mmCIF file of C-alpha atoms in Angstrom:
data_model
loop_
_atom_site.group_PDB
_atom_site.id
_atom_site.type_symbol
_atom_site.label_atom_id
_atom_site.label_comp_id
_atom_site.label_asym_id
_atom_site.label_seq_id
_atom_site.Cartn_x
_atom_site.Cartn_y
_atom_site.Cartn_z
ATOM 1 C CA ARG E 1 -0.287 0.262 -0.283
ATOM 2 C CA ASP E 2 2.971 2.295 0.822
ATOM 3 C CA ARG E 3 4.685 1.683 -2.614
ATOM 4 C CA TYR E 4 1.117 2.426 -4.299
ATOM 5 C CA THR E 5 0.405 5.504 -2.513
ATOM 6 C CA THR E 6 4.260 6.927 -2.867
ATOM 7 C CA MET E 7 3.943 6.223 -6.878
ATOM 8 C CA VAL E 8 0.647 7.414 -7.255
ATOM 9 C CA GLY E 9 1.173 10.582 -5.619
ATOM 10 C CA LYS E 10 4.327 11.125 -7.990
ATOM 11 C CA ARG E 11 3.974 14.266 -9.886
ATOM 12 C CA SER E 12 5.486 12.461 -13.215
ATOM 13 C CA PHE E 13 2.476 9.614 -12.489
ATOM 14 C CA ILE E 14 0.233 12.078 -12.661
ATOM 15 C CA LEU E 15 1.737 13.986 -15.788
ATOM 16 C CA VAL E 16 1.668 11.027 -17.700
ATOM 17 C CA THR E 17 -1.712 9.692 -16.272
ATOM 18 C CA LEU E 18 -2.955 12.865 -17.260
ATOM 19 C CA GLY E 19 -1.255 13.972 -20.308
ATOM 20 C CA PHE E 20 -1.719 10.897 -22.485
ATOM 21 C CA PRO E 21 -5.606 11.591 -22.788
ATOM 22 C CA LEU E 22 -5.117 15.258 -23.191
ATOM 23 C CA LEU E 23 -3.114 15.001 -25.852
ATOM 24 C CA ILE E 24 -5.088 12.286 -27.499
ATOM 25 C CA ALA E 25 -8.114 14.731 -27.145
ATOM 26 C CA ALA E 26 -6.157 17.925 -28.582
ATOM 27 C CA VAL E 27 -5.444 16.026 -31.664
ATOM 28 C CA MET E 28 -9.009 14.763 -32.070
ATOM 29 C CA ALA E 29 -10.198 18.403 -31.705
ATOM 30 C CA ILE E 30 -7.695 19.543 -34.447
ATOM 31 C CA ALA E 31 -8.623 17.165 -36.792
ATOM 32 C CA ILE E 32 -12.264 17.588 -36.190
ATOM 33 C CA VAL E 33 -11.915 21.182 -36.312
ATOM 34 C CA PHE E 34 -9.952 20.864 -39.401
ATOM 35 C CA SER E 35 -12.782 18.635 -40.950
ATOM 36 C CA THR E 36 -15.586 21.062 -39.928
ATOM 37 C CA GLY E 37 -13.776 23.898 -41.406
ATOM 38 C CA ARG E 38 -12.726 22.588 -45.004
ATOM 39 C CA GLN E 39 -16.649 21.466 -45.566
ATOM 40 C CA ASP E 40 -18.020 23.368 -48.402
ATOM 41 C CA ARG E 41 -21.418 25.458 -47.646
ATOM 42 C CA ARG E 42 -21.887 26.275 -51.050
ATOM 43 C CA PRO E 43 -25.396 25.085 -52.431
ATOM 44 C CA VAL E 44 -26.072 21.406 -54.702
ATOM 45 C CA GLY E 45 -27.456 22.580 -58.210
ATOM 46 C CA TYR E 46 -29.399 19.593 -59.412
ATOM 47 C CA VAL E 47 -31.150 18.984 -63.320
ATOM 48 C CA ASP E 48 -34.500 16.568 -62.434
ATOM 49 C CA GLN E 49 -35.295 15.458 -66.284
ATOM 50 C CA ALA E 50 -37.500 13.071 -64.117
ATOM 51 C CA ASP E 51 -39.312 15.714 -62.103
ATOM 52 C CA VAL E 52 -38.327 12.943 -59.475
ATOM 53 C CA LEU E 53 -36.593 15.305 -56.596
ATOM 54 C CA ILE E 54 -38.995 17.017 -53.862
ATOM 55 C CA PRO E 55 -36.672 20.039 -52.634
ATOM 56 C CA ALA E 56 -39.026 20.324 -49.559
ATOM 57 C CA LEU E 57 -37.704 16.331 -48.136
ATOM 58 C CA ALA E 58 -34.225 17.789 -48.923
ATOM 59 C CA ASP E 59 -32.295 18.262 -44.436
ATOM 60 C CA ALA E 60 -32.165 21.745 -43.487
ATOM 61 C CA ASP E 61 -28.022 21.983 -43.803
ATOM 62 C CA LEU E 62 -28.635 21.296 -47.214
ATOM 63 C CA GLU E 63 -29.267 23.931 -50.062
ATOM 64 C CA LEU E 64 -30.656 23.106 -53.458
ATOM 65 C CA ARG E 65 -30.649 24.677 -56.457
ATOM 66 C CA ALA E 66 -33.252 23.628 -59.610
ATOM 67 C CA PHE E 67 -31.703 24.516 -63.216
ATOM 68 C CA GLU E 68 -33.823 24.141 -65.862
ATOM 69 C CA ASP E 69 -30.970 22.714 -67.947
ATOM 70 C CA LEU E 70 -27.138 21.552 -67.688
ATOM 71 C CA GLU E 71 -25.817 24.137 -69.194
ATOM 72 C CA ASP E 72 -27.036 26.561 -66.889
ATOM 73 C CA ALA E 73 -26.299 24.448 -64.345
ATOM 74 C CA LYS E 74 -22.419 24.137 -65.527
ATOM 75 C CA ASN E 75 -22.022 27.601 -66.009
ATOM 76 C CA ALA E 76 -22.922 27.861 -62.528
ATOM 77 C CA LEU E 77 -20.650 25.751 -61.493
ATOM 78 C CA GLN E 78 -18.044 26.875 -63.556
ATOM 79 C CA ALA E 79 -18.526 30.438 -61.484
ATOM 80 C CA GLY E 80 -18.064 28.512 -58.458
ATOM 81 C CA GLU E 81 -21.936 29.110 -57.149
ATOM 82 C CA VAL E 82 -22.549 25.516 -56.557
ATOM 83 C CA GLN E 83 -19.852 22.856 -55.040
ATOM 84 C CA ALA E 84 -21.432 19.910 -57.739
ATOM 85 C CA VAL E 85 -24.268 19.554 -59.791
ATOM 86 C CA TYR E 86 -26.286 16.316 -60.302
ATOM 87 C CA LEU E 87 -28.692 15.565 -63.160
ATOM 88 C CA LEU E 88 -31.600 12.966 -63.245
ATOM 89 C CA PRO E 89 -32.298 11.609 -66.834
ATOM 90 C CA PRO E 90 -35.743 11.190 -67.685
ATOM 91 C CA ASP E 91 -35.791 7.482 -66.991
ATOM 92 C CA TYR E 92 -34.214 7.676 -63.795
ATOM 93 C CA LEU E 93 -37.219 5.971 -62.279
ATOM 94 C CA GLN E 94 -35.828 2.953 -64.303
ATOM 95 C CA SER E 95 -32.316 2.735 -64.839
ATOM 96 C CA ARG E 96 -31.379 4.958 -61.263
ATOM 97 C CA ARG E 97 -28.805 6.256 -62.858
ATOM 98 C CA VAL E 98 -27.437 9.841 -61.773
ATOM 99 C CA GLU E 99 -24.707 12.029 -63.246
ATOM 100 C CA ARG E 100 -22.668 14.359 -61.012
ATOM 101 C CA TYR E 101 -20.504 17.195 -61.990
ATOM 102 C CA TYR E 102 -18.232 18.742 -60.206
ATOM 103 C CA TRP E 103 -15.039 21.383 -60.910
ATOM 104 C CA ASP E 104 -12.464 21.133 -59.564
ATOM 105 C CA ASP E 105 -12.663 18.866 -56.293
ATOM 106 C CA PRO E 106 -15.724 16.523 -55.550
ATOM 107 C CA PRO E 107 -18.646 17.091 -52.770
ATOM 108 C CA GLY E 108 -17.979 16.670 -49.382
ATOM 109 C CA ASP E 109 -19.231 13.221 -48.061
ATOM 110 C CA ALA E 110 -21.784 15.146 -45.966
ATOM 111 C CA ALA E 111 -23.123 16.934 -48.704
ATOM 112 C CA GLN E 112 -23.131 13.555 -50.908
ATOM 113 C CA GLY E 113 -24.912 11.173 -48.266
ATOM 114 C CA ARG E 114 -27.651 14.627 -47.500
ATOM 115 C CA PHE E 115 -28.631 14.426 -51.677
ATOM 116 C CA ARG E 116 -28.926 10.809 -51.530
ATOM 117 C CA ARG E 117 -31.293 11.241 -48.784
ATOM 118 C CA ALA E 118 -33.363 13.864 -50.064
ATOM 119 C CA LEU E 119 -33.402 11.764 -53.221
ATOM 120 C CA ARG E 120 -34.401 8.792 -51.662
ATOM 121 C CA ALA E 121 -36.909 10.372 -49.729
ATOM 122 C CA SER E 122 -38.259 11.842 -52.962
ATOM 123 C CA VAL E 123 -39.018 8.483 -54.750
ATOM 124 C CA ALA E 124 -40.594 6.544 -51.478
ATOM 125 C CA ALA E 125 -42.613 9.786 -50.909
ATOM 126 C CA GLY E 126 -45.904 8.381 -52.289
ATOM 127 C CA LEU E 127 -45.228 4.709 -50.172
ATOM 128 C CA PRO E 128 -47.418 3.089 -47.564
ATOM 129 C CA ASP E 129 -45.176 4.327 -44.169
ATOM 130 C CA GLU E 130 -43.861 1.188 -43.114
ATOM 131 C CA VAL E 131 -42.145 0.922 -46.833
ATOM 132 C CA ARG E 132 -41.171 4.688 -46.863
ATOM 133 C CA GLU E 133 -39.499 4.043 -43.648
ATOM 134 C CA ARG E 134 -37.875 0.609 -44.309
ATOM 135 C CA ALA E 135 -36.632 2.157 -48.081
ATOM 136 C CA MET E 136 -35.176 5.172 -46.171
ATOM 137 C CA GLN E 137 -33.590 3.099 -43.979
ATOM 138 C CA GLY E 138 -31.555 1.784 -46.687
ATOM 139 C CA ALA E 139 -29.485 -1.864 -47.131
ATOM 140 C CA GLU E 140 -27.882 -3.637 -44.020
ATOM 141 C CA LEU E 141 -25.268 -6.068 -44.718
ATOM 142 C CA THR E 142 -24.743 -8.537 -42.679
ATOM 143 C CA ILE E 143 -21.349 -10.860 -43.017
ATOM 144 C CA GLN E 144 -21.853 -14.677 -41.515
ATOM 145 C CA SER E 145 -19.166 -17.247 -41.565
ATOM 146 C CA ALA E 146 -19.652 -20.470 -43.272
ATOM 147 C CA ASP E 147 -20.374 -22.896 -40.080
ATOM 148 C CA GLY E 148 -22.959 -20.251 -38.824
ATOM 149 C CA ARG E 149 -20.783 -19.186 -35.736
ATOM 150 C CA ARG E 150 -19.601 -15.951 -36.128
ATOM 151 C CA GLN E 151 -21.794 -12.751 -38.111
ATOM 152 C CA MET E 152 -20.862 -9.091 -37.821
ATOM 153 C CA GLY E 153 -23.050 -6.493 -39.097
ATOM 154 C CA GLN E 154 -22.626 -2.885 -40.512
ATOM 155 C CA ASP E 155 -23.357 -1.327 -36.927
ATOM 156 C CA GLU E 156 -20.605 -3.886 -34.878
ATOM 157 C CA TRP E 157 -17.317 -2.193 -36.051
ATOM 158 C CA LEU E 158 -16.460 -2.199 -32.552
ATOM 159 C CA SER E 159 -15.620 -6.184 -32.532
ATOM 160 C CA PHE E 160 -13.203 -4.642 -35.137
ATOM 161 C CA VAL E 161 -11.996 -1.750 -33.324
ATOM 162 C CA LEU E 162 -11.812 -2.421 -29.323
ATOM 163 C CA PRO E 163 -8.917 -5.555 -30.081
ATOM 164 C CA LEU E 164 -6.954 -3.353 -31.893
ATOM 165 C CA VAL E 165 -7.844 -0.795 -29.022
ATOM 166 C CA ALA E 166 -7.474 -2.876 -26.299
ATOM 167 C CA GLY E 167 -3.676 -4.163 -27.925
ATOM 168 C CA LEU E 168 -3.394 -1.051 -28.226
ATOM 169 C CA LEU E 169 -3.333 0.815 -24.364
ATOM 170 C CA PHE E 170 -1.948 -2.943 -23.053
ATOM 171 C CA MET E 171 1.441 -1.851 -25.052
ATOM 172 C CA VAL E 172 1.332 1.457 -23.878
ATOM 173 C CA ALA E 173 0.623 0.798 -20.382
ATOM 174 C CA ILE E 174 3.686 -2.231 -20.414
ATOM 175 C CA MET E 175 6.011 0.518 -21.630
ATOM 176 C CA SER E 176 4.941 3.028 -19.364
ATOM 177 C CA SER E 177 4.429 0.924 -16.180
ATOM 178 C CA ALA E 178 7.419 -1.094 -16.771
ATOM 179 C CA GLY E 179 9.480 1.658 -14.661
ATOM 180 C CA TYR E 180 7.358 1.699 -11.719
ATOM 181 C CA LEU E 181 7.618 -2.725 -11.627
ATOM 182 C CA LEU E 182 11.548 -2.448 -11.901
ATOM 183 C CA GLN E 183 11.729 0.399 -8.925
ATOM 184 C CA ALA E 184 9.931 -1.617 -7.041
ATOM 185 C CA VAL E 185 12.879 -3.874 -6.217
ATOM 186 C CA THR E 186 15.840 -1.497 -7.611
ATOM 187 C CA THR E 187 15.320 1.131 -5.465
ATOM 188 C CA GLU E 188 15.359 -0.615 -2.305
ATOM 189 C CA LYS E 189 18.551 -2.781 -3.525
ATOM 190 C CA GLU E 190 20.772 0.548 -4.396
ATOM 191 C CA ASN E 191 19.485 3.107 -0.997
ATOM 192 C CA ARG E 192 20.169 -0.277 1.410
ATOM 193 C CA THR E 193 16.311 -0.668 2.231
ATOM 194 C CA MET E 194 16.155 -4.251 1.196
ATOM 195 C CA GLU E 195 18.503 -5.336 3.797
ATOM 196 C CA LEU E 196 16.030 -4.087 6.656
ATOM 197 C CA LEU E 197 13.105 -5.196 4.614
ATOM 198 C CA ILE E 198 14.635 -8.867 4.198
ATOM 199 C CA THR E 199 14.475 -9.298 8.603
ATOM 200 C CA SER E 200 10.619 -8.586 8.363
ATOM 201 C CA MET E 201 9.483 -10.670 5.773
ATOM 202 C CA THR E 202 9.774 -13.690 3.944
ATOM 203 C CA PRO E 203 11.392 -13.158 0.281
ATOM 204 C CA GLU E 204 7.678 -13.947 -1.014
ATOM 205 C CA GLN E 205 5.799 -11.630 0.711
ATOM 206 C CA LEU E 206 8.342 -9.005 -0.323
ATOM 207 C CA MET E 207 8.316 -9.895 -4.337
ATOM 208 C CA VAL E 208 4.566 -10.442 -4.331
ATOM 209 C CA GLY E 209 4.338 -7.017 -2.446
ATOM 210 C CA LYS E 210 6.307 -5.180 -4.554
ATOM 211 C CA ALA E 211 4.545 -6.782 -7.620
ATOM 212 C CA LEU E 212 1.173 -6.288 -7.149
ATOM 213 C CA GLY E 213 1.861 -2.502 -5.564
ATOM 214 C CA GLY E 214 3.513 -2.007 -9.143
ATOM 215 C CA MET E 215 1.138 -3.537 -10.861
ATOM 216 C CA ALA E 216 -1.762 -1.806 -8.937
ATOM 217 C CA VAL E 217 0.160 1.765 -10.313
ATOM 218 C CA ALA E 218 -0.088 0.901 -13.457
ATOM 219 C CA LEU E 219 -4.210 -0.933 -13.479
ATOM 220 C CA THR E 220 -4.630 2.289 -11.723
ATOM 221 C CA GLN E 221 -3.691 4.307 -14.885
ATOM 222 C CA LEU E 222 -4.887 2.057 -17.174
ATOM 223 C CA GLY E 223 -8.422 2.211 -15.838
ATOM 224 C CA ILE E 224 -8.167 6.373 -16.011
ATOM 225 C CA TRP E 225 -7.416 5.770 -19.689
ATOM 226 C CA VAL E 226 -10.090 3.474 -20.156
ATOM 227 C CA VAL E 227 -12.591 5.425 -18.685
ATOM 228 C CA THR E 228 -11.711 8.739 -19.944
ATOM 229 C CA GLY E 229 -11.718 7.149 -23.238
ATOM 230 C CA ALA E 230 -15.380 5.205 -22.643
ATOM 231 C CA ALA E 231 -16.851 8.711 -21.714
ATOM 232 C CA ALA E 232 -15.040 10.346 -24.143
ATOM 233 C CA VAL E 233 -16.806 7.964 -27.070
ATOM 234 C CA TRP E 234 -20.247 8.499 -25.057
ATOM 235 C CA ILE E 235 -20.391 12.250 -25.350
ATOM 236 C CA ALA E 236 -19.165 12.054 -29.449
ATOM 237 C CA THR E 237 -22.071 9.843 -30.283
ATOM 238 C CA ARG E 238 -24.574 11.824 -28.049
ATOM 239 C CA GLY E 239 -22.824 15.063 -29.869
ATOM 240 C CA LEU E 240 -21.904 14.373 -33.520
ATOM 241 C CA GLU E 241 -24.033 12.826 -35.893
ATOM 242 C CA ILE E 242 -21.722 10.972 -37.749
ATOM 243 C CA VAL E 243 -20.665 9.133 -34.941
ATOM 244 C CA ARG E 244 -22.740 6.068 -33.963
ATOM 245 C CA LEU E 245 -21.691 3.833 -31.079
ATOM 246 C CA GLY E 246 -23.383 0.952 -32.592
ATOM 247 C CA GLN E 247 -23.961 -2.795 -31.244
ATOM 248 C CA VAL E 248 -20.950 -3.314 -28.104
ATOM 249 C CA PRO E 249 -19.491 -7.283 -28.622
ATOM 250 C CA TRP E 250 -19.697 -8.289 -24.823
ATOM 251 C CA SER E 251 -18.112 -11.425 -26.215
ATOM 252 C CA THR E 252 -15.111 -9.668 -26.841
ATOM 253 C CA VAL E 253 -14.940 -7.449 -23.913
ATOM 254 C CA GLY E 254 -14.939 -10.583 -22.129
ATOM 255 C CA VAL E 255 -12.347 -12.105 -23.720
ATOM 256 C CA ILE E 256 -10.302 -8.799 -22.626
ATOM 257 C CA GLY E 257 -11.043 -8.910 -19.427
ATOM 258 C CA ALA E 258 -10.449 -12.413 -18.780
ATOM 259 C CA PHE E 259 -6.925 -12.157 -20.271
ATOM 260 C CA LEU E 260 -5.807 -8.833 -19.138
ATOM 261 C CA VAL E 261 -5.037 -9.508 -15.647
ATOM 262 C CA PRO E 262 -3.676 -12.588 -16.112
ATOM 263 C CA GLY E 263 -1.548 -11.167 -18.984
ATOM 264 C CA TYR E 264 -0.529 -8.195 -16.998
ATOM 265 C CA ALA E 265 0.248 -10.119 -13.230
ATOM 266 C CA LEU E 266 2.496 -12.230 -15.767
ATOM 267 C CA VAL E 267 4.340 -8.409 -16.859
ATOM 268 C CA GLY E 268 4.148 -7.585 -13.236
ATOM 269 C CA GLY E 269 6.167 -10.980 -12.162
ATOM 270 C CA ILE E 270 8.853 -10.676 -15.226
ATOM 271 C CA MET E 271 9.610 -7.401 -13.877
ATOM 272 C CA ALA E 272 10.004 -7.470 -10.337
ATOM 273 C CA ALA E 273 12.153 -10.610 -10.930
ATOM 274 C CA ILE E 274 14.020 -8.873 -13.368
ATOM 275 C CA GLY E 275 14.417 -5.593 -10.780
ATOM 276 C CA SER E 276 15.732 -8.401 -7.891
ATOM 277 C CA ALA E 277 18.401 -9.348 -10.345
ATOM 278 C CA VAL E 278 20.381 -6.501 -11.499
ATOM 279 C CA THR E 279 21.725 -3.814 -9.380
ATOM 280 C CA GLU E 280 20.897 -0.911 -10.966
ATOM 281 C CA GLN E 281 17.835 0.269 -12.446
ATOM 282 C CA ARG E 282 19.364 0.926 -15.987
ATOM 283 C CA GLN E 283 20.418 -2.361 -16.154
ATOM 284 C CA GLY E 284 16.592 -4.102 -15.227
ATOM 285 C CA GLN E 285 15.351 -1.351 -18.410
ATOM 286 C CA GLN E 286 17.895 -3.220 -20.633
ATOM 287 C CA ILE E 287 16.543 -5.914 -20.482
ATOM 288 C CA ALA E 288 13.015 -4.914 -20.102
ATOM 289 C CA ALA E 289 13.387 -3.636 -23.506
ATOM 290 C CA ILE E 290 13.908 -6.789 -25.046
ATOM 291 C CA LEU E 291 11.330 -8.462 -23.470
ATOM 292 C CA ASN E 292 8.802 -5.616 -24.409
ATOM 293 C CA MET E 293 9.486 -6.346 -28.227
ATOM 294 C CA ILE E 294 8.509 -9.933 -27.509
ATOM 295 C CA PHE E 295 5.297 -9.007 -25.970
ATOM 296 C CA MET E 296 4.432 -6.067 -28.866
ATOM 297 C CA ALA E 297 5.095 -9.123 -31.261
ATOM 298 C CA PRO E 298 1.582 -9.761 -32.805
ATOM 299 C CA PHE E 299 1.411 -6.238 -33.486
ATOM 300 C CA PHE E 300 4.282 -6.805 -35.962
ATOM 301 C CA LEU E 301 2.744 -9.808 -37.702
ATOM 302 C CA VAL E 302 -0.924 -8.319 -37.372
ATOM 303 C CA ALA E 303 -1.398 -8.422 -41.545
ATOM 304 C CA LEU E 304 -0.213 -12.496 -41.606
ATOM 305 C CA LEU E 305 -3.367 -12.274 -38.616
ATOM 306 C CA MET E 306 -5.369 -10.537 -40.159
ATOM 307 C CA ALA E 307 -4.978 -12.963 -42.839
ATOM 308 C CA GLN E 308 -4.563 -16.126 -41.693
ATOM 309 C CA PRO E 309 -5.256 -16.048 -37.572
ATOM 310 C CA ASN E 310 -5.601 -19.873 -37.446
ATOM 311 C CA SER E 311 -2.257 -20.524 -39.281
ATOM 312 C CA PRO E 312 0.593 -22.398 -37.056
ATOM 313 C CA LEU E 313 2.551 -19.321 -36.094
ATOM 314 C CA MET E 314 -0.796 -17.718 -34.655
ATOM 315 C CA VAL E 315 -1.901 -20.892 -32.346
ATOM 316 C CA ALA E 316 1.828 -20.877 -31.484
ATOM 317 C CA LEU E 317 2.116 -17.042 -30.425
ATOM 318 C CA THR E 318 -1.741 -17.995 -28.765
ATOM 319 C CA LEU E 319 0.342 -20.755 -26.555
ATOM 320 C CA PHE E 320 3.172 -18.616 -25.934
ATOM 321 C CA PRO E 321 2.640 -16.440 -22.316
ATOM 322 C CA LEU E 322 4.287 -13.644 -23.212
ATOM 323 C CA THR E 323 2.353 -13.148 -26.537
ATOM 324 C CA ALA E 324 -0.728 -14.711 -25.726
ATOM 325 C CA PHE E 325 -3.368 -11.552 -24.250
ATOM 326 C CA LEU E 326 -2.580 -9.574 -27.816
ATOM 327 C CA THR E 327 -2.796 -12.804 -30.178
ATOM 328 C CA VAL E 328 -5.844 -13.934 -28.547
ATOM 329 C CA VAL E 329 -8.150 -10.587 -28.560
ATOM 330 C CA LEU E 330 -6.454 -9.991 -32.099
ATOM 331 C CA ARG E 331 -7.615 -13.584 -33.279
ATOM 332 C CA TRP E 332 -10.943 -12.590 -31.920
#
C-alpha cells in the first residue's frame, strides 16, 4: 500500500496519466476543427429531367438549387455558385442512373449523403408509411461465417476496433509501467533499504507485495485512460451525428477482461524478477526493453494475423504466455 500511494502521488505519474488522454483529445479536436472547417457550404445544383426530386424533403443543412437545363447548371458550377451538379435523366426511375458534375474537387461526403437521402425520400414519398421508413433506412449488410457461428453487421464496427484499441493500450501500459515495476525492487536495493525489509518478511512476501504495488499503479493508470476514452466516445455519440457507437461486442469485452489481468500479472512478475536480479535500474531497463519487443510481436505480424488467424504461427503465439494476450484478442 505504501508503495502504491507513493507512486500514485508522484508528479510524473500524474503528468503521464493526465497528459496522455489530453494529448489524444487535442489531436482529435484539431482533426475535427480542420475537417469541419473545410466543409463546402455552397448549394448543390440539380437538373431534374425525371421530375422526381422534392426539395422540401432535403435536410435543413443542404441547400438545393434547381436548373432548367444542364448548360445553365454547368455555367453556375464554373462560376463557383454551386459545389456540384446532379443530373436526373428522364428514365431515372427505370435506370436509377445519376450523373454528377463538379469543377476542381468533388462534393464532400456530408453533401453527397444529404443529397442521396433527399433523393431517396422523394422517390419513396408516395409509398405507405412502413415501406417508406424501411426504404429510407437503406440496405443492412451482415457478414456471416460459413459455419454460422460468427456474424458481424455494419453497426458492429466495435468488434474490429475494440481488440486493436485494447492491444494498443496494453502495449502502452507495459511500456509506461515497466519503470514502476522495476523500481519496486531496484530502488530498495540501491539505497540499502532491502537489507532492512528482508529482516521483517519472507522473500515471497516482499516480491509479491512489490509486484502487486507496481501492478496496481499501472492498472490505475490504465483504468483512468479506459474510463476517459469510454466517456469521450459516449459524448461523441451524443453530440456528433456522424459518430454511432453501434452494438457493443460483449463477447470480445469478456475475452479482453479474462486475459488482461493474468497477462498483466505475468508482466508484473517478470519485471519484479528482473529488478531483483540486477543491481541498477538501468540494467533492468535494458532487459525489459527486449521483453517488451516480445510482448509486442503480434502487432508486428498483424497483417499475417488478419489474413490467416488460424495459421500454425498464430496458434503458437496464442500458446506462448508472453504473446498470448495480444494474439488472442486480435484473433478473436
